[in-house]
């Protein structure tokens, strides 16, 4: 099968199309014929091996000189090709979507049954592939939000941000999005009641929840935007210059250290994909409350260009890879 392969850390020039062996569905697994995948900041970090501390944190993903799996990519949508022993609720031909640890930038993917769900009926394969990681991150970060809460989303036009705006609104919150000039109207269209163009304005006021997806502000500045009884949620971010030791982990660690000494609650939740979260996202999508926003699509062979675009152009919303027609 065709796949995008990487042996050593580096730029997108390290990625190449190659013929590799097709995986098989082991016990508890599903073999998916991948129709579409999507690019996340996580893919960039794995490609670069950046921040460097990550190479020692998760050995299932990182090795010292290159990725643990030479085929990257997590988000996918496609059709079931085969099922392994013990899988009884998914059948060959079913349309599914989900998030794997790696391996989605390929024509076939073997993934545990628990990491996929039925594809939303009202989405194409490309749209469905844009959902899992980004939407589940937004969902995890905003689970505490109630109707009437004032929510500030810094980075409202990115992959996670576009879902966060919609999910917060679906929970009945009054949403303020922060983005650049070119994305103001898009943020409003997604449901932000107020939009701050950070190139022209300064964010002011206090909010019940501040979700920072950009990682460009210091902890003190962020805390000044949160009500004393509110919640500051830190979720990755930072620039894509690379070469750092700690990267976004530094701000997350600082937030954890400050938690006992400040009044607003500080959270840095880790989004874990599960059948329940995928089902919840599918229901939100099928009800019309959430829909993925896609910036660009690329064919599988141009995955290096897709990742390069993400890191250099600060892509709006999601970038999708079309694997099979």
Short mmCIF file of C-alpha atoms in Angstrom, two decimals:
data_model
loop_
_atom_site.label_atom_id
_atom_site.label_comp_id
_atom_site.label_asym_id
_atom_site.label_seq_id
_atom_site.Cartn_x
_atom_site.Cartn_y
_atom_site.Cartn_z
CA UNK A 1 0.00 0.00 0.00
CA UNK A 2 1.03 3.63 -0.39
CA UNK A 3 1.97 5.53 2.76
CA UNK A 4 3.83 8.63 3.89
CA UNK A 5 6.99 7.44 5.63
CA UNK A 6 9.55 9.18 7.86
CA UNK A 7 12.62 7.55 9.41
CA UNK A 8 14.39 10.46 11.13
CA UNK A 9 13.26 13.74 12.69
CA UNK A 10 13.38 16.87 10.57
CA UNK A 11 11.38 19.09 8.26
CA UNK A 12 8.65 17.98 5.87
CA UNK A 13 11.48 17.14 3.45
CA UNK A 14 11.98 14.00 5.58
CA UNK A 15 8.55 12.71 4.48
CA UNK A 16 8.28 10.51 1.39
CA UNK A 17 5.72 8.36 -0.39
CA UNK A 18 6.62 4.68 -0.12
CA UNK A 19 5.18 1.22 -0.64
CA UNK A 20 4.81 -0.56 2.70
CA UNK A 21 3.12 -3.73 3.83
CA UNK A 22 -0.61 -3.56 4.43
CA UNK A 23 -1.48 -4.06 8.12
CA UNK A 24 -3.85 -6.76 9.33
CA UNK A 25 -6.64 -6.53 11.89
CA UNK A 26 -5.45 -8.21 15.07
CA UNK A 27 -7.65 -9.26 17.97
CA UNK A 28 -9.89 -6.37 18.97
CA UNK A 29 -8.84 -4.33 15.95
CA UNK A 30 -10.50 -3.03 12.78
CA UNK A 31 -8.76 -2.70 9.41
CA UNK A 32 -9.89 0.55 7.78
CA UNK A 33 -9.50 1.51 4.17
CA UNK A 34 -8.60 5.15 4.73
CA UNK A 35 -10.54 7.58 2.59
CA UNK A 36 -9.30 10.76 4.28
CA UNK A 37 -7.01 11.89 7.08
CA UNK A 38 -6.28 15.27 8.61
CA UNK A 39 -3.22 17.14 9.82
CA UNK A 40 -2.81 18.26 13.41
CA UNK A 41 -0.11 20.21 15.25
CA UNK A 42 0.71 16.88 16.89
CA UNK A 43 1.87 15.55 13.51
CA UNK A 44 4.23 18.49 13.16
CA UNK A 45 5.66 17.93 16.63
CA UNK A 46 6.21 14.22 15.95
CA UNK A 47 7.80 14.98 12.56
CA UNK A 48 10.25 17.41 14.19
CA UNK A 49 10.69 15.50 17.45
CA UNK A 50 9.87 18.81 19.07
CA UNK A 51 9.83 19.82 21.89
CA UNK A 52 12.85 17.67 22.67
CA UNK A 53 11.53 16.69 26.09
CA UNK A 54 8.76 14.77 24.31
CA UNK A 55 11.30 12.26 23.00
CA UNK A 56 11.65 10.94 26.54
CA UNK A 57 8.01 11.31 27.60
CA UNK A 58 6.09 8.96 25.30
CA UNK A 59 8.06 6.04 23.91
CA UNK A 60 5.03 4.73 22.01
CA UNK A 61 5.31 7.79 19.75
CA UNK A 62 8.89 9.05 19.98
CA UNK A 63 12.31 7.44 19.71
CA UNK A 64 15.62 9.20 20.15
CA UNK A 65 16.33 9.74 16.44
CA UNK A 66 12.94 9.29 14.79
CA UNK A 67 9.26 8.46 15.28
CA UNK A 68 8.37 5.09 16.78
CA UNK A 69 6.11 4.43 13.78
CA UNK A 70 7.50 5.64 10.44
CA UNK A 71 3.92 6.19 9.19
CA UNK A 72 2.37 9.17 10.95
CA UNK A 73 -1.15 10.61 11.06
CA UNK A 74 -3.87 10.16 13.66
CA UNK A 75 -7.26 11.40 12.42
CA UNK A 76 -8.95 9.24 9.79
CA UNK A 77 -12.25 8.40 8.10
CA UNK A 78 -12.92 5.46 5.83
CA UNK A 79 -14.63 2.13 5.37
CA UNK A 80 -14.16 -1.10 7.30
CA UNK A 81 -12.12 -3.58 5.28
CA UNK A 82 -11.88 -6.37 7.89
CA UNK A 83 -12.40 -6.98 11.61
CA UNK A 84 -10.28 -8.92 14.07
CA UNK A 85 -11.32 -11.51 16.64
CA UNK A 86 -13.65 -10.16 19.29
CA UNK A 87 -15.05 -7.30 17.19
CA UNK A 88 -18.76 -7.92 16.72
CA UNK A 89 -20.39 -4.48 16.48
CA UNK A 90 -18.60 -3.28 13.33
CA UNK A 91 -18.99 -4.90 9.92
CA UNK A 92 -17.13 -4.82 6.61
CA UNK A 93 -18.32 -1.84 4.58
CA UNK A 94 -19.30 0.33 7.56
CA UNK A 95 -18.27 3.99 7.29
CA UNK A 96 -16.24 4.99 10.34
CA UNK A 97 -14.04 7.77 11.73
CA UNK A 98 -11.65 8.03 14.63
CA UNK A 99 -8.17 8.77 15.92
CA UNK A 100 -5.25 6.35 15.91
CA UNK A 101 -1.91 6.75 17.67
CA UNK A 102 -0.26 6.80 14.22
CA UNK A 103 -0.53 5.28 10.74
CA UNK A 104 -3.37 7.31 9.18
CA UNK A 105 -1.28 8.80 6.34
CA UNK A 106 -1.69 5.56 4.42
CA UNK A 107 -4.20 3.64 2.34
CA UNK A 108 -4.99 1.18 5.15
CA UNK A 109 -4.91 1.43 8.91
CA UNK A 110 -5.35 -1.17 11.68
CA UNK A 111 -6.81 0.48 14.76
CA UNK A 112 -8.32 -0.73 18.07
CA UNK A 113 -12.11 -0.88 17.96
CA UNK A 114 -12.31 1.56 20.89
CA UNK A 115 -10.73 4.34 18.80
CA UNK A 116 -13.39 4.59 16.11
CA UNK A 117 -17.12 5.14 15.73
CA UNK A 118 -19.70 5.35 12.99
CA UNK A 119 -19.09 8.30 10.69
CA UNK A 120 -21.61 11.15 11.06
CA UNK A 121 -24.26 10.75 8.38
CA UNK A 122 -24.18 14.40 7.34
CA UNK A 123 -20.42 14.60 6.75
CA UNK A 124 -18.21 13.59 3.85
CA UNK A 125 -15.16 11.45 4.56
CA UNK A 126 -12.97 14.56 4.33
CA UNK A 127 -15.14 16.44 6.82
CA UNK A 128 -15.29 13.48 9.21
CA UNK A 129 -11.50 13.09 9.16
CA UNK A 130 -11.19 16.70 10.36
CA UNK A 131 -13.08 15.97 13.57
CA UNK A 132 -11.50 13.52 16.06
CA UNK A 133 -8.42 15.03 17.74
CA UNK A 134 -9.32 18.71 17.44
CA UNK A 135 -12.99 18.37 18.35
CA UNK A 136 -12.30 16.01 21.24
CA UNK A 137 -9.68 18.41 22.59
CA UNK A 138 -12.22 21.23 22.50
CA UNK A 139 -14.86 19.01 24.10
CA UNK A 140 -12.50 17.96 26.90
CA UNK A 141 -11.42 21.54 27.60
CA UNK A 142 -14.99 22.83 27.83
CA UNK A 143 -16.82 20.09 29.74
CA UNK A 144 -17.20 22.34 32.79
CA UNK A 145 -18.90 25.15 30.82
CA UNK A 146 -22.57 25.84 31.64
CA UNK A 147 -25.30 27.88 29.98
CA UNK A 148 -24.80 31.59 30.50
CA UNK A 149 -21.05 31.35 31.11
CA UNK A 150 -18.80 33.90 29.42
CA UNK A 151 -16.09 32.03 27.54
CA UNK A 152 -12.98 33.55 25.95
CA UNK A 153 -11.27 31.40 23.30
CA UNK A 154 -7.77 32.56 22.35
CA UNK A 155 -6.94 30.98 19.00
CA UNK A 156 -10.54 30.76 17.82
CA UNK A 157 -9.67 30.22 14.16
CA UNK A 158 -7.40 27.20 14.50
CA UNK A 159 -8.22 23.52 14.26
CA UNK A 160 -9.25 23.19 17.92
CA UNK A 161 -10.53 26.75 18.16
CA UNK A 162 -13.15 26.41 15.44
CA UNK A 163 -14.63 23.44 17.28
CA UNK A 164 -14.31 25.15 20.67
CA UNK A 165 -16.37 28.13 19.53
CA UNK A 166 -19.18 25.84 18.36
CA UNK A 167 -19.09 23.50 21.37
CA UNK A 168 -19.13 26.38 23.86
CA UNK A 169 -22.08 27.90 22.04
CA UNK A 170 -23.86 24.52 21.99
CA UNK A 171 -23.49 24.44 25.79
CA UNK A 172 -25.23 27.80 26.02
CA UNK A 173 -22.18 30.00 26.65
CA UNK A 174 -21.59 33.55 25.44
CA UNK A 175 -18.45 33.16 23.35
CA UNK A 176 -15.74 35.73 22.65
CA UNK A 177 -13.17 34.61 20.10
CA UNK A 178 -9.66 35.99 19.64
CA UNK A 179 -8.10 35.75 16.17
CA UNK A 180 -6.40 37.79 13.45
CA UNK A 181 -8.11 40.15 11.01
CA UNK A 182 -8.58 37.64 8.21
CA UNK A 183 -10.47 35.25 10.51
CA UNK A 184 -12.87 37.65 12.24
CA UNK A 185 -15.87 36.94 10.02
CA UNK A 186 -15.25 33.19 10.11
CA UNK A 187 -15.26 33.23 13.92
CA UNK A 188 -18.55 35.12 13.92
CA UNK A 189 -20.04 32.65 11.44
CA UNK A 190 -19.11 29.78 13.76
CA UNK A 191 -21.08 31.35 16.59
CA UNK A 192 -18.82 33.76 18.46
CA UNK A 193 -20.97 36.57 19.89
CA UNK A 194 -17.91 38.82 20.11
CA UNK A 195 -14.61 38.71 18.23
CA UNK A 196 -11.37 40.45 19.20
CA UNK A 197 -8.86 41.08 16.41
CA UNK A 198 -5.61 40.76 18.35
CA UNK A 199 -3.69 42.68 15.66
CA UNK A 200 -5.80 45.78 16.38
CA UNK A 201 -7.28 45.38 19.86
CA UNK A 202 -6.33 44.27 23.35
CA UNK A 203 -8.42 41.68 25.12
CA UNK A 204 -10.06 43.17 28.19
CA UNK A 205 -12.60 42.17 30.81
CA UNK A 206 -12.97 38.98 32.83
CA UNK A 207 -14.50 35.68 31.81
CA UNK A 208 -15.82 32.59 33.51
CA UNK A 209 -13.59 30.45 31.30
CA UNK A 210 -10.50 31.39 29.32
CA UNK A 211 -9.32 28.70 26.90
CA UNK A 212 -5.81 29.48 25.64
CA UNK A 213 -5.00 27.59 22.45
CA UNK A 214 -2.32 29.98 21.20
CA UNK A 215 0.30 29.79 23.93
CA UNK A 216 1.57 33.30 23.14
CA UNK A 217 0.60 34.99 26.41
CA UNK A 218 2.22 34.70 29.81
CA UNK A 219 0.44 33.09 32.74
CA UNK A 220 -0.06 36.38 34.62
CA UNK A 221 -1.67 38.01 31.59
CA UNK A 222 -4.01 35.08 31.17
CA UNK A 223 -5.01 35.02 34.85
CA UNK A 224 -5.99 38.70 34.68
CA UNK A 225 -8.68 37.71 32.18
CA UNK A 226 -10.33 35.12 34.44
CA UNK A 227 -12.91 35.72 37.14
CA UNK A 228 -11.63 34.70 40.60
CA UNK A 229 -14.23 31.93 40.58
CA UNK A 230 -13.51 31.05 36.94
CA UNK A 231 -11.30 28.60 35.11
CA UNK A 232 -8.18 29.04 32.98
CA UNK A 233 -7.73 26.14 30.56
CA UNK A 234 -4.28 25.69 28.97
CA UNK A 235 -4.08 23.49 25.90
CA UNK A 236 -0.81 23.41 23.98
CA UNK A 237 -0.16 26.17 21.50
CA UNK A 238 3.04 28.10 21.01
CA UNK A 239 4.79 28.97 17.78
CA UNK A 240 6.13 26.50 15.24
CA UNK A 241 9.71 27.71 15.18
CA UNK A 242 10.90 24.40 16.61
CA UNK A 243 14.14 23.54 18.36
CA UNK A 244 12.79 24.15 21.87
CA UNK A 245 13.38 21.90 24.85
CA UNK A 246 10.02 22.31 26.57
CA UNK A 247 7.77 24.04 23.98
CA UNK A 248 4.16 24.38 25.14
CA UNK A 249 4.89 21.97 27.98
CA UNK A 250 6.61 24.86 29.78
CA UNK A 251 3.45 26.96 30.13
CA UNK A 252 1.42 23.90 31.11
CA UNK A 253 3.94 23.00 33.81
CA UNK A 254 4.00 26.59 35.10
CA UNK A 255 0.22 26.54 35.31
CA UNK A 256 0.29 23.36 37.37
CA UNK A 257 2.87 24.85 39.74
CA UNK A 258 0.75 27.99 40.21
CA UNK A 259 -2.53 26.16 40.90
CA UNK A 260 -2.30 26.13 44.74
CA UNK A 261 -1.51 29.85 44.89
CA UNK A 262 -4.13 31.52 42.67
CA UNK A 263 -7.89 31.87 42.95
CA UNK A 264 -9.01 30.96 39.43
CA UNK A 265 -8.84 27.24 38.76
CA UNK A 266 -6.13 26.26 36.29
CA UNK A 267 -6.62 23.16 34.17
CA UNK A 268 -4.48 21.47 31.54
CA UNK A 269 -6.66 18.53 30.53
CA UNK A 270 -5.35 15.77 28.30
CA UNK A 271 -7.87 14.67 25.70
CA UNK A 272 -8.17 10.90 25.54
CA UNK A 273 -10.11 9.50 22.62
CA UNK A 274 -12.85 7.04 23.54
CA UNK A 275 -15.98 5.56 21.96
CA UNK A 276 -18.06 7.77 24.26
CA UNK A 277 -16.38 11.00 23.14
CA UNK A 278 -16.63 10.05 19.46
CA UNK A 279 -20.30 9.22 19.91
CA UNK A 280 -20.92 12.54 21.67
CA UNK A 281 -19.19 14.41 18.86
CA UNK A 282 -21.14 12.49 16.22
CA UNK A 283 -24.41 13.40 17.94
CA UNK A 284 -23.43 17.08 18.12
CA UNK A 285 -22.60 17.02 14.42
CA UNK A 286 -25.69 15.13 13.33
CA UNK A 287 -27.86 17.53 15.35
CA UNK A 288 -26.37 20.44 13.40
CA UNK A 289 -24.73 22.11 16.40
CA UNK A 290 -21.15 21.46 15.28
CA UNK A 291 -19.56 21.21 11.85
CA UNK A 292 -15.88 21.01 10.88
CA UNK A 293 -14.29 23.95 9.09
CA UNK A 294 -11.71 23.01 6.45
CA UNK A 295 -9.01 25.33 5.16
CA UNK A 296 -7.43 23.19 2.42
CA UNK A 297 -7.29 19.63 1.13
CA UNK A 298 -4.28 17.81 -0.34
CA UNK A 299 -3.84 14.39 -1.97
CA UNK A 300 -1.87 11.78 -0.01
CA UNK A 301 1.29 12.31 -2.06
CA UNK A 302 1.30 15.99 -1.08
CA UNK A 303 1.15 15.40 2.67
CA UNK A 304 4.60 17.03 3.10
CA UNK A 305 3.22 20.20 1.47
CA UNK A 306 0.16 20.06 3.75
CA UNK A 307 2.29 19.93 6.90
CA UNK A 308 4.58 22.64 5.56
CA UNK A 309 1.55 24.86 4.95
CA UNK A 310 0.31 24.28 8.48
CA UNK A 311 3.61 25.25 10.09
CA UNK A 312 4.41 28.23 7.88
CA UNK A 313 1.05 29.80 7.06
CA UNK A 314 -0.83 29.44 10.38
CA UNK A 315 -3.67 27.60 8.68
CA UNK A 316 -7.26 28.49 9.39
CA UNK A 317 -9.33 25.58 10.68
CA UNK A 318 -8.35 22.09 9.49
CA UNK A 319 -6.13 20.72 6.73
CA UNK A 320 -7.35 17.46 5.22
CA UNK A 321 -5.57 14.72 3.26
CA UNK A 322 -7.64 12.90 0.62
CA UNK A 323 -6.31 9.34 0.55
CA UNK A 324 -8.76 7.45 -1.69
CA UNK A 325 -11.65 8.63 -3.86
#
